[in-house]
CSV table of C-alpha atoms in Angstrom, one decimal:
chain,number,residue,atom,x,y,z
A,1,UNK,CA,11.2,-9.2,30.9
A,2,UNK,CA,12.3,-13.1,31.6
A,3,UNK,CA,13.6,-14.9,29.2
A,4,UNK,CA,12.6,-18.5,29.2
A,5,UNK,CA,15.4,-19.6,27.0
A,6,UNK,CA,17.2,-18.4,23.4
A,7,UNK,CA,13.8,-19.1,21.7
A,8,UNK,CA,11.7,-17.1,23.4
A,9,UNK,CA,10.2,-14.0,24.8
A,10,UNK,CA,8.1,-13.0,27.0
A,11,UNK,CA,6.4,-9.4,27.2
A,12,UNK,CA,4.3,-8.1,29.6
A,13,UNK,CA,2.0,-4.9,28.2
A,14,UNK,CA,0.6,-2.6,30.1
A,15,UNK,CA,-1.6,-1.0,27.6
A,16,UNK,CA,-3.4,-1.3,24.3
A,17,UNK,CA,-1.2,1.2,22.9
A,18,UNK,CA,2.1,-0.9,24.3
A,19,UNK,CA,0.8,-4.2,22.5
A,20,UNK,CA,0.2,-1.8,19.3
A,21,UNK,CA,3.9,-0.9,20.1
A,22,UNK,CA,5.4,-3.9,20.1
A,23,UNK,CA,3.3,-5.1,17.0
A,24,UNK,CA,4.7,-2.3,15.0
A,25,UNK,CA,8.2,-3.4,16.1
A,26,UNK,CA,7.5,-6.8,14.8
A,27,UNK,CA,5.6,-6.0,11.5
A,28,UNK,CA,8.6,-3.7,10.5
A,29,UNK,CA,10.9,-6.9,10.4
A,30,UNK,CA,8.3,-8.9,8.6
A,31,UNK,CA,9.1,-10.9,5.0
A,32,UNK,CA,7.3,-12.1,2.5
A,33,UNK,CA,6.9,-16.6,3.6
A,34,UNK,CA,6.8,-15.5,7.5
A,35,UNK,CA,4.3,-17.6,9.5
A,36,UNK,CA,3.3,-16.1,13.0
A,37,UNK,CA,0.8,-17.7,14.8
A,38,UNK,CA,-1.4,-16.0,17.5
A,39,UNK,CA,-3.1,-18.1,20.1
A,40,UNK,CA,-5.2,-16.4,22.8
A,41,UNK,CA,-8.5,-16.4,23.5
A,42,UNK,CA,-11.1,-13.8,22.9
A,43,UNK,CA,-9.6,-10.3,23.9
A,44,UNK,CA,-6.6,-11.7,24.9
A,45,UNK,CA,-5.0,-8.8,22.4
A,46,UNK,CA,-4.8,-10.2,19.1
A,47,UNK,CA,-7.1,-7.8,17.0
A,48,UNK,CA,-4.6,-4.9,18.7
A,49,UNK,CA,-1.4,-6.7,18.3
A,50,UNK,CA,-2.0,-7.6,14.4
A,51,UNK,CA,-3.0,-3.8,13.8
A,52,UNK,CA,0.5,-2.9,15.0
A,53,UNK,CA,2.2,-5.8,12.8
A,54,UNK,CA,-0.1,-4.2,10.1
A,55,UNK,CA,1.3,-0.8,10.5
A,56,UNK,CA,4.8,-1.6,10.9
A,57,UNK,CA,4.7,-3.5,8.2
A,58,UNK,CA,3.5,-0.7,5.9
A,59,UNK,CA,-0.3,-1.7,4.5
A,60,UNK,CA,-2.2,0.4,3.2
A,61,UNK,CA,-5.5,-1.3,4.4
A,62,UNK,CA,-7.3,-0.9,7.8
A,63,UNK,CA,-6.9,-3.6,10.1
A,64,UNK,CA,-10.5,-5.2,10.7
A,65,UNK,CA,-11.5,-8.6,12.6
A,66,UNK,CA,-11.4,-11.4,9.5
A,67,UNK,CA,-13.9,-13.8,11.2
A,68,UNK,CA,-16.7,-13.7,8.8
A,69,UNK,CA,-14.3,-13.4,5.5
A,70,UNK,CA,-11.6,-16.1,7.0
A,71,UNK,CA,-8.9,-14.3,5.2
A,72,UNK,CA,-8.1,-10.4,5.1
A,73,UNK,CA,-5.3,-9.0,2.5
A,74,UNK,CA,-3.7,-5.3,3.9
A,75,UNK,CA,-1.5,-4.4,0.6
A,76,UNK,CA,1.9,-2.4,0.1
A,77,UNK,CA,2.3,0.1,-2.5
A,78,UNK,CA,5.1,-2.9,-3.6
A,79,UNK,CA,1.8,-5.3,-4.8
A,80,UNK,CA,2.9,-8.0,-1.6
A,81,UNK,CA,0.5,-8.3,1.3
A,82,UNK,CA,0.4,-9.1,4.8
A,83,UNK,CA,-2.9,-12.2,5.0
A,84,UNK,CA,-4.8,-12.3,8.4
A,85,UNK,CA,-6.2,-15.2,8.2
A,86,UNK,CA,-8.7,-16.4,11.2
A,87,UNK,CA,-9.6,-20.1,11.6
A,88,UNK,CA,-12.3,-19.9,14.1
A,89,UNK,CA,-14.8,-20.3,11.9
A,90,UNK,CA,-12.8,-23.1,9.8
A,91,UNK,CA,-14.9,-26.6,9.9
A,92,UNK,CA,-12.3,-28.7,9.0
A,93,UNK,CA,-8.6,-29.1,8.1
A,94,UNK,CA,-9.6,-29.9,4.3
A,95,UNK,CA,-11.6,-27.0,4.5
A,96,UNK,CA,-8.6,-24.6,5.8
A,97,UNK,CA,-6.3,-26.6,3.1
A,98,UNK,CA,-8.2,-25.2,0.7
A,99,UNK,CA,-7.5,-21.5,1.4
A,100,UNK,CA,-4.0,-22.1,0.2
A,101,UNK,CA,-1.6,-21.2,2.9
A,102,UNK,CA,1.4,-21.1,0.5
A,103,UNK,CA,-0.6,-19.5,-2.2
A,104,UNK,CA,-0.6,-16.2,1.0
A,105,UNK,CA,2.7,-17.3,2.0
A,106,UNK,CA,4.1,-16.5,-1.0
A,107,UNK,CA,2.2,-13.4,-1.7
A,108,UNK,CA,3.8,-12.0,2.1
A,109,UNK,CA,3.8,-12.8,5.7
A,110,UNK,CA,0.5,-14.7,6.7
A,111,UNK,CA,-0.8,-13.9,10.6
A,112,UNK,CA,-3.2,-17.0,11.6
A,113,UNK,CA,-5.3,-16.5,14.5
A,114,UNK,CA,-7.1,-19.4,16.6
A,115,UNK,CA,-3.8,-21.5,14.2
A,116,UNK,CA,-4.2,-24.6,17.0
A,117,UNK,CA,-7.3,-25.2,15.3
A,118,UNK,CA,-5.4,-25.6,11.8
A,119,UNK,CA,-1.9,-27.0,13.5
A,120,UNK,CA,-1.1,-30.2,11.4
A,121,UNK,CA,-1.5,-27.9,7.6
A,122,UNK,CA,0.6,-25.5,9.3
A,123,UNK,CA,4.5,-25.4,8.1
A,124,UNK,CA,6.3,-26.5,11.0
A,125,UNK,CA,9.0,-23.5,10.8
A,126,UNK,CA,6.7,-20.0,12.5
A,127,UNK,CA,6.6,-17.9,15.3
A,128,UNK,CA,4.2,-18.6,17.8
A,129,UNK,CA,2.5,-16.4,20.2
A,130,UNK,CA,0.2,-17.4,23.0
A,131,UNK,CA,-1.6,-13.9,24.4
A,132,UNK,CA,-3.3,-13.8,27.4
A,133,UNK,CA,-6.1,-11.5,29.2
A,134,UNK,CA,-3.9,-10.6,32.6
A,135,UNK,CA,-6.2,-7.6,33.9
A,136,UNK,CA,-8.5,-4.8,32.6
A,137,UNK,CA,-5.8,-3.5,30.9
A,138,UNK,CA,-2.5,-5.3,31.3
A,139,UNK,CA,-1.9,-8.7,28.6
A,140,UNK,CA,0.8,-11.1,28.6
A,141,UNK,CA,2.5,-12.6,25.6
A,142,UNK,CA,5.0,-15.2,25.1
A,143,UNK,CA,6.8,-16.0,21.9
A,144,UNK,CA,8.5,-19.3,20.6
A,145,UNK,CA,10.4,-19.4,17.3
A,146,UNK,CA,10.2,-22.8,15.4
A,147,UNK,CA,13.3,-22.8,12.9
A,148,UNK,CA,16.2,-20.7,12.0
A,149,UNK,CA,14.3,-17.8,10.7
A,150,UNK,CA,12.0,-17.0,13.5
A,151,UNK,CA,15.4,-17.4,16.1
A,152,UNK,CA,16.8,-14.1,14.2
A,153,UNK,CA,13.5,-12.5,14.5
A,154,UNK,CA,13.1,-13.2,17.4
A,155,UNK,CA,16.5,-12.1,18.2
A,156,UNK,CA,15.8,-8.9,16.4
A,157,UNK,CA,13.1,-8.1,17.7
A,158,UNK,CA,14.1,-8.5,21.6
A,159,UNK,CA,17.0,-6.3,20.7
A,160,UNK,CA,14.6,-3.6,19.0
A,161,UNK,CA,12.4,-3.6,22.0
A,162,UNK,CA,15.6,-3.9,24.8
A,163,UNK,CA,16.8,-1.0,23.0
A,164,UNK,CA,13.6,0.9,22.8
A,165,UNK,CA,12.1,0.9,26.5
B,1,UNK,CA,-7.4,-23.1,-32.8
B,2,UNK,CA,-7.0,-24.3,-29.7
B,3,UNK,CA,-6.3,-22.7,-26.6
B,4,UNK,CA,-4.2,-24.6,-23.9
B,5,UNK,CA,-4.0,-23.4,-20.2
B,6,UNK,CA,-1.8,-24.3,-17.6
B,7,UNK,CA,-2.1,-22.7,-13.7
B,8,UNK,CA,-0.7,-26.1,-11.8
B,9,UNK,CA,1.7,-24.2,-10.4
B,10,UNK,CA,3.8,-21.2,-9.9
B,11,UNK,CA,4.6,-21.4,-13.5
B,12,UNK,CA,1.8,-19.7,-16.1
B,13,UNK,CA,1.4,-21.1,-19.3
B,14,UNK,CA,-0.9,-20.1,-22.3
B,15,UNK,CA,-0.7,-21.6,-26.0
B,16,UNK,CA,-2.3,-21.4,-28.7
B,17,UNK,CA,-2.3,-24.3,-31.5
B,18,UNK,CA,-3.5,-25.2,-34.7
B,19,UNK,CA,-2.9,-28.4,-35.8
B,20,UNK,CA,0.0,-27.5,-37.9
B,21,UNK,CA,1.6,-24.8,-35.9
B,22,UNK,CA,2.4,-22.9,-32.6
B,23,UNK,CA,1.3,-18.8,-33.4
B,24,UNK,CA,1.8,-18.1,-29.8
B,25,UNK,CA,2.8,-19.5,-26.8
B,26,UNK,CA,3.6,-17.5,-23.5
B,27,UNK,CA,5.5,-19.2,-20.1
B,28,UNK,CA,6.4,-17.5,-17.1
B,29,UNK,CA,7.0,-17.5,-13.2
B,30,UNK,CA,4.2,-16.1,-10.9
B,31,UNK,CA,4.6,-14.9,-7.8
B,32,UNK,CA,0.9,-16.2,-6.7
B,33,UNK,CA,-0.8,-13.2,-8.9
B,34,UNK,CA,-2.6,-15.9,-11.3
B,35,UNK,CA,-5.8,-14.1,-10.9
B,36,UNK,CA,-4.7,-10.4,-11.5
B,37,UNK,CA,-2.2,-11.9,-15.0
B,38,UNK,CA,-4.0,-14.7,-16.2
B,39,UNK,CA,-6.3,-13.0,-18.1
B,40,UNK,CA,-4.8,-10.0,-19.4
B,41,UNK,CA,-1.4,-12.0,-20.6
B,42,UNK,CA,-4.5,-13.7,-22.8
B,43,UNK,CA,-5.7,-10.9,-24.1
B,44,UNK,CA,-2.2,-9.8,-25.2
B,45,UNK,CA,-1.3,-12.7,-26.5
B,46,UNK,CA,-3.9,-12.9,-29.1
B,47,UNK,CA,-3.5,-9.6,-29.8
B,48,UNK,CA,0.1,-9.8,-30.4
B,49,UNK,CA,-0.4,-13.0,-32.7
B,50,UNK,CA,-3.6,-10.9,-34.4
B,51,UNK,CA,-5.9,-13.5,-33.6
B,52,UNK,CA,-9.4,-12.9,-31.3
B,53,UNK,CA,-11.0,-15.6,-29.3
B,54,UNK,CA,-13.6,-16.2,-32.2
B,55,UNK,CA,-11.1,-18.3,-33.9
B,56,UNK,CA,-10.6,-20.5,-30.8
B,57,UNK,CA,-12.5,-23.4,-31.3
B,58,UNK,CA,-11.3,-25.7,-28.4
B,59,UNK,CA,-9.9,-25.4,-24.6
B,60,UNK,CA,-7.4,-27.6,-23.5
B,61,UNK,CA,-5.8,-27.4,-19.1
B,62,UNK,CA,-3.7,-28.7,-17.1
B,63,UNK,CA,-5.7,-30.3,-14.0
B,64,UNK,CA,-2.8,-31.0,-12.0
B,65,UNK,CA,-1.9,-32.5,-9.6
B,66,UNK,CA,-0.9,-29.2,-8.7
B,67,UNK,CA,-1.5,-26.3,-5.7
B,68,UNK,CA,-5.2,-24.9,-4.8
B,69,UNK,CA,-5.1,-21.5,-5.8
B,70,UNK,CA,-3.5,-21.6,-9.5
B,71,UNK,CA,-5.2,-25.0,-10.3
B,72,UNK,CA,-8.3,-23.2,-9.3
B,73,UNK,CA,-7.7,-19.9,-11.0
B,74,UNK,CA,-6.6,-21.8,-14.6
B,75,UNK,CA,-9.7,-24.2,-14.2
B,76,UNK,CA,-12.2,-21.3,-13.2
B,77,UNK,CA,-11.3,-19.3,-16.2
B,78,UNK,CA,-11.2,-21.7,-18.8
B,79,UNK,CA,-14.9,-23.5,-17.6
B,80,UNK,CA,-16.2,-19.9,-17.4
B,81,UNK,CA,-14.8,-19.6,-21.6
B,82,UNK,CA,-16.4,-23.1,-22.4
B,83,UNK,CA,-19.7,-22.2,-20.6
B,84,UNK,CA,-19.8,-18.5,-22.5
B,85,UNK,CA,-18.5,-19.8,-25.5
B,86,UNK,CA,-19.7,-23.2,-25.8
B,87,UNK,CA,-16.6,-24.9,-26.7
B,88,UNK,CA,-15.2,-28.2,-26.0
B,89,UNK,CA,-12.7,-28.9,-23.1
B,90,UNK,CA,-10.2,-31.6,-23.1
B,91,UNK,CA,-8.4,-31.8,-19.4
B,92,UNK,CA,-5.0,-33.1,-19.6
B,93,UNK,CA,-2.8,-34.6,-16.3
B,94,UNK,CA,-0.4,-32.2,-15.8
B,95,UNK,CA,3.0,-34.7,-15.1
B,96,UNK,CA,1.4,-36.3,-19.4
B,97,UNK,CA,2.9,-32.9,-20.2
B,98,UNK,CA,6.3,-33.2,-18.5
B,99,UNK,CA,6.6,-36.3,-19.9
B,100,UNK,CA,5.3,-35.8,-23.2
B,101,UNK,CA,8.4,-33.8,-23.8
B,102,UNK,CA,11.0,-36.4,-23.2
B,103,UNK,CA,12.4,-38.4,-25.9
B,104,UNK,CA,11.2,-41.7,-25.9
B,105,UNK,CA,13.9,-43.8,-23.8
B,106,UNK,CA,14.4,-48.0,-22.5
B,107,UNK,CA,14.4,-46.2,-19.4
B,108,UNK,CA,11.4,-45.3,-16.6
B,109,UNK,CA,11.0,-41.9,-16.4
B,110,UNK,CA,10.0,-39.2,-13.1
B,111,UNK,CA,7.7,-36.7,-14.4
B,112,UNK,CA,8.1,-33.8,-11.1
B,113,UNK,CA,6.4,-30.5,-10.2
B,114,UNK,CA,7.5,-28.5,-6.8
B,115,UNK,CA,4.3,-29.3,-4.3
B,116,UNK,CA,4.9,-26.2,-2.0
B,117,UNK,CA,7.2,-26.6,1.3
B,118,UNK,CA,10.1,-28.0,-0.9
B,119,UNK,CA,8.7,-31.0,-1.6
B,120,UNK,CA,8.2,-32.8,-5.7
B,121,UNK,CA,5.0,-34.0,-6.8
B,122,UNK,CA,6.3,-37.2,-8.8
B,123,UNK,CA,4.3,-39.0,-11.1
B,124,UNK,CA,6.3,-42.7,-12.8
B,125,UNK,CA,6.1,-42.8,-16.7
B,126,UNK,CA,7.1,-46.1,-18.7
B,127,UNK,CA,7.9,-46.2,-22.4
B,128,UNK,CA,5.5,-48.1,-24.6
B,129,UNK,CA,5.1,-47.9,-28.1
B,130,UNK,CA,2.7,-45.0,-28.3
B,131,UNK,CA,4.5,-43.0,-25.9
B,132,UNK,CA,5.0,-42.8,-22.4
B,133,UNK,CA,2.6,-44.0,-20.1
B,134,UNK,CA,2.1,-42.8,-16.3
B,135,UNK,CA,1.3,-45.9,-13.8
B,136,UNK,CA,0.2,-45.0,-10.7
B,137,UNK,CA,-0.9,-42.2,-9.0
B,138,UNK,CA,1.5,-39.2,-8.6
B,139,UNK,CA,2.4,-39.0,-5.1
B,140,UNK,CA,4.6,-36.5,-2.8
B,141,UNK,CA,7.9,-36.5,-1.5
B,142,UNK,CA,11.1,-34.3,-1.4
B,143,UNK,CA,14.4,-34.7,-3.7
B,144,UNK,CA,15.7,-36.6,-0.8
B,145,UNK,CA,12.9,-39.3,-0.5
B,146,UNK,CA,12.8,-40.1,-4.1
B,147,UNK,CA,16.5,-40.6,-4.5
B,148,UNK,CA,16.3,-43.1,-2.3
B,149,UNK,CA,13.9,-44.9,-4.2
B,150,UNK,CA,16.0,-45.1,-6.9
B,151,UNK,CA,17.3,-48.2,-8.2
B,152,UNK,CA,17.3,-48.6,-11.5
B,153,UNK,CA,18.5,-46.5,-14.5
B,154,UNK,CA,15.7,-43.3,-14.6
B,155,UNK,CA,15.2,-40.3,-16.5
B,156,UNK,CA,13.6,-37.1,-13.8
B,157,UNK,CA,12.3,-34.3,-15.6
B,158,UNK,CA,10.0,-31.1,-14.6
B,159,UNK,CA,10.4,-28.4,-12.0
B,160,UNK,CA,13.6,-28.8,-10.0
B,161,UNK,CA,15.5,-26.4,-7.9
B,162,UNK,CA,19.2,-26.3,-7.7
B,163,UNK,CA,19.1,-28.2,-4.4
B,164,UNK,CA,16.8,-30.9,-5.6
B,165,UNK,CA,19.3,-30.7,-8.8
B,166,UNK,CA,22.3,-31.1,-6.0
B,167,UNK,CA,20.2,-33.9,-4.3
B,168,UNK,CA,19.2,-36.2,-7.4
B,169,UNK,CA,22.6,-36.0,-8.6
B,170,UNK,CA,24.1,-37.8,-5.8
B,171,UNK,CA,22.4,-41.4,-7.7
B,172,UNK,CA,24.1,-39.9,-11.2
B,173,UNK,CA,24.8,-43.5,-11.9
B,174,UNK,CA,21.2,-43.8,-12.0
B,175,UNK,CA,19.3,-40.8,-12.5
B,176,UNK,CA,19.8,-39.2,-15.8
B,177,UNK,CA,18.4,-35.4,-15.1
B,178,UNK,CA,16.8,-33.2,-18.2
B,179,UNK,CA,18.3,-30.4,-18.5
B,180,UNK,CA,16.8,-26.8,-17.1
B,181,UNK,CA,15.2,-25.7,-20.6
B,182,UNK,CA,14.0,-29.2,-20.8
B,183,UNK,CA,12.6,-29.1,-17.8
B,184,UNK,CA,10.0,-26.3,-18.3
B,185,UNK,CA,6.6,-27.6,-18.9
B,186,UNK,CA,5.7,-26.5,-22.0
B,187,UNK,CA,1.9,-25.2,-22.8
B,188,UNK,CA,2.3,-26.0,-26.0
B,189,UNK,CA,2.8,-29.3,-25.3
B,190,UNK,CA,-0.2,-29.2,-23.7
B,191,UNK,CA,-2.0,-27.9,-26.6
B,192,UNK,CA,-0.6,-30.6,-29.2
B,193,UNK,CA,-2.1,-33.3,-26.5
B,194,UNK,CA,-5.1,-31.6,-26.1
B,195,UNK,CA,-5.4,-31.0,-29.9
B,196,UNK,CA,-5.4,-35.1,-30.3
B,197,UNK,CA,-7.9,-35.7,-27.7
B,198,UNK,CA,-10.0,-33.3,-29.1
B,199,UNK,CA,-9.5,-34.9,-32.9
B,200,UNK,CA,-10.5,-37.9,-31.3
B,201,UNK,CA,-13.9,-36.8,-29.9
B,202,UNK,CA,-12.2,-37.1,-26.2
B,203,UNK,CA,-13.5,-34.2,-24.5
B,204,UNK,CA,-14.5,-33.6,-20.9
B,205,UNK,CA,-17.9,-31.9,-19.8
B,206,UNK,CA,-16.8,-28.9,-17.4
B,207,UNK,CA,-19.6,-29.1,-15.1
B,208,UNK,CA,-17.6,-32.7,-13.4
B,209,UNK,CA,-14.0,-31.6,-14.8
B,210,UNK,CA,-11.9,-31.5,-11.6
B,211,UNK,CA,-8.6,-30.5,-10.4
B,212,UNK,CA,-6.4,-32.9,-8.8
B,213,UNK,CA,-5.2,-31.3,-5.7
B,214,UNK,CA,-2.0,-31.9,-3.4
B,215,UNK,CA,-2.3,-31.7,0.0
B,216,UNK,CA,0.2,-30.2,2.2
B,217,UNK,CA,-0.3,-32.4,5.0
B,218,UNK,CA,-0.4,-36.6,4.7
B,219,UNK,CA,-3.1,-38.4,5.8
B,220,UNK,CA,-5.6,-35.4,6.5
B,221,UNK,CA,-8.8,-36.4,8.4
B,222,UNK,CA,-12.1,-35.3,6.7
């Protein structure tokens, strides 16, 4: 596992159920205002990551692919809820405005996929993730934190996984 | 009665107002659950007050500036009572009530509301002689931003965090800030405006009534 510099993180999986893993990892350190970002094209393991952020995280709702409804809600018994939100289908950035990012930021953490189509109404403090199809089964992902928040995360979360495998 | 709404931001506010008095009025800080409290704190504030929506005769909201969701939760529900009910709607700016509850000064007044991503909505007030009176459009900025542009002896009132509280008082030769309970945008101000818009035959149709929006980033293109 190289790492690029303190900001991020690069992980190498060499299975489905090892992206799931390392989702799990990251949704169990997930607050409510967190922005993370996953860019990666189709099957590039984004749909698998978010239903291990979903699970770590706690929801009670089944992960499922938010392209037609833009916006997916998975709930904790607590009321807050971790938004999926997917902006492939978004036509413009007025249009994506309109969903209310805060309004979902405030509600929980807010996962955006395809979020280079919706960069400039994006808060500039997130994690990003850039995913990418390596082989039948092996993905790479690399992680950048954008403000003082992500950093710990980030921090956390290498130490969670250093400590795990 | 009237009925006065106000979902411009995270702040709830429902009054009801009869000309005379205040029976009920309810404030309070939502997390974004607008939708799911909206309208069951309705419902228990008539009850509580013992009054049912048959003696509401009028609507009065807030239509911002303020964020998407809540403006559109607050303006949903009360079209959908006007529509049902066929009662008249007065819309109402929401900074006219911030300022509508400051005491007439010589100085200009900044009527705020947070705008998400700690930034202020601000919207400039003068004194006349029927009351304040907004010029110019409301525009955003943070705490920082505006207290450089002040200059001249102002009065800031509306939603302000400790930092922005921390921030504006940095120009306290200048800024004169309202005090926390001040601050809190009252719905039944909201009501007393709406009340004398509605006396004066000033109502809004609610098919074209419409929210005015802040956007999170400047200069967005369509």
């Amino acid at each position: 596992m190289p790492i690029l510099d303190a900001h991020t993180f690069e992980f190498f999986s060499k299975s489905p159920e090892q992206t799931r893993r390392l989702g799990i990892r990251l949704g169990a350190l997930l607050q409510p205002g967190d922005l993370i970002c996953l860019q990666g094209d189709l099957g590039a393991g984004k749909t698998t990551l978010v239903q291990g952020v979903a699970r770590g995280w706690g929801a009670l709702d089944e992960v499922s692919s938010p392209t037609f409804v833009l916006v997916n809600a998975y709930r904790r018994p607590n009321g807050t809820q971790l938004s999926h939100f997917d902006a492939f289908r978004v036509e413009s950035l007025g249009e994506a405005e309109e969903l209310d990012l805060d309004a979902l930021l405030a509600r929980g953490p807010l996962l955006i996929e395809w979020p280079e189509r919706v960069e400039p109404i994006l808060p500039v403090e997130r994690l990003w993730a850039w995913l990418e199809y390596e082989s039948e089964e092996h993905r790479s992902m690399r992680f950048a934190a954008h403000g003082t928040r992500y950093e710990s995360l980030l921090d956390t979360l290498r130490q969670t996984i250093y400590g795990a495998d | 009665m009237l009925l006065a709404i106000d979902t411009s931001t995270a702040q709830i506010g429902l009054a009801l107002y009869d000309g005379a008095t205040v029976p009920g009025e309810l404030v309070w800080q939502s997390r974004a659950h607008h939708t799911e409290q909206l309208a069951p704190a309705l419902a228990g504030l008539l009850e509580r007050v013992g009054v049912t929506m048959d003696s509401v005769k009028a609507l009065g909201v807030a239509i911002g500036p303020g964020s998407f969701t809540s403006l559109r939760v607050g303006l949903a529900f009360v079209k959908g009572l006007t529509l049902a009910r066929h009662l008249p709607l007065i819309g109402i700016p929401t900074l006219d009530i911030v300022a509508a509850s400051v005491p007439l000064s010589d100085r200009k007044l900044a009527a705020v509301l947070q705008a998400g991503r700690g930034r202020l909505a601000v919207g400039w007030y003068k004194p006349t002689g029927s009351g304040w009176q907004a010029y110019g459009p409301a525009t955003t900025m943070t705490a920082g931003e505006l207290e450089k542009k002040i200059r001249k002896p102002v009065i800031v009132c509306g939603e302000l965090t400790a930092e922005d509280r921390h921030c504006l008082a940095r120009k306290f030769k200048n800024v004169r800030l309202a005090s926390p309970a001040q601050c809190v945008r009252r719905p039944g101000v909201l009501a007393e405006i709406a009340w004398n818009r509605w006396q004066a035959g000033k109502t809004d149709e609610a098919a074209s009534l419409a929210p005015i929006y802040l956007h999170v980033a400047g200069g967005l293109p369509a």
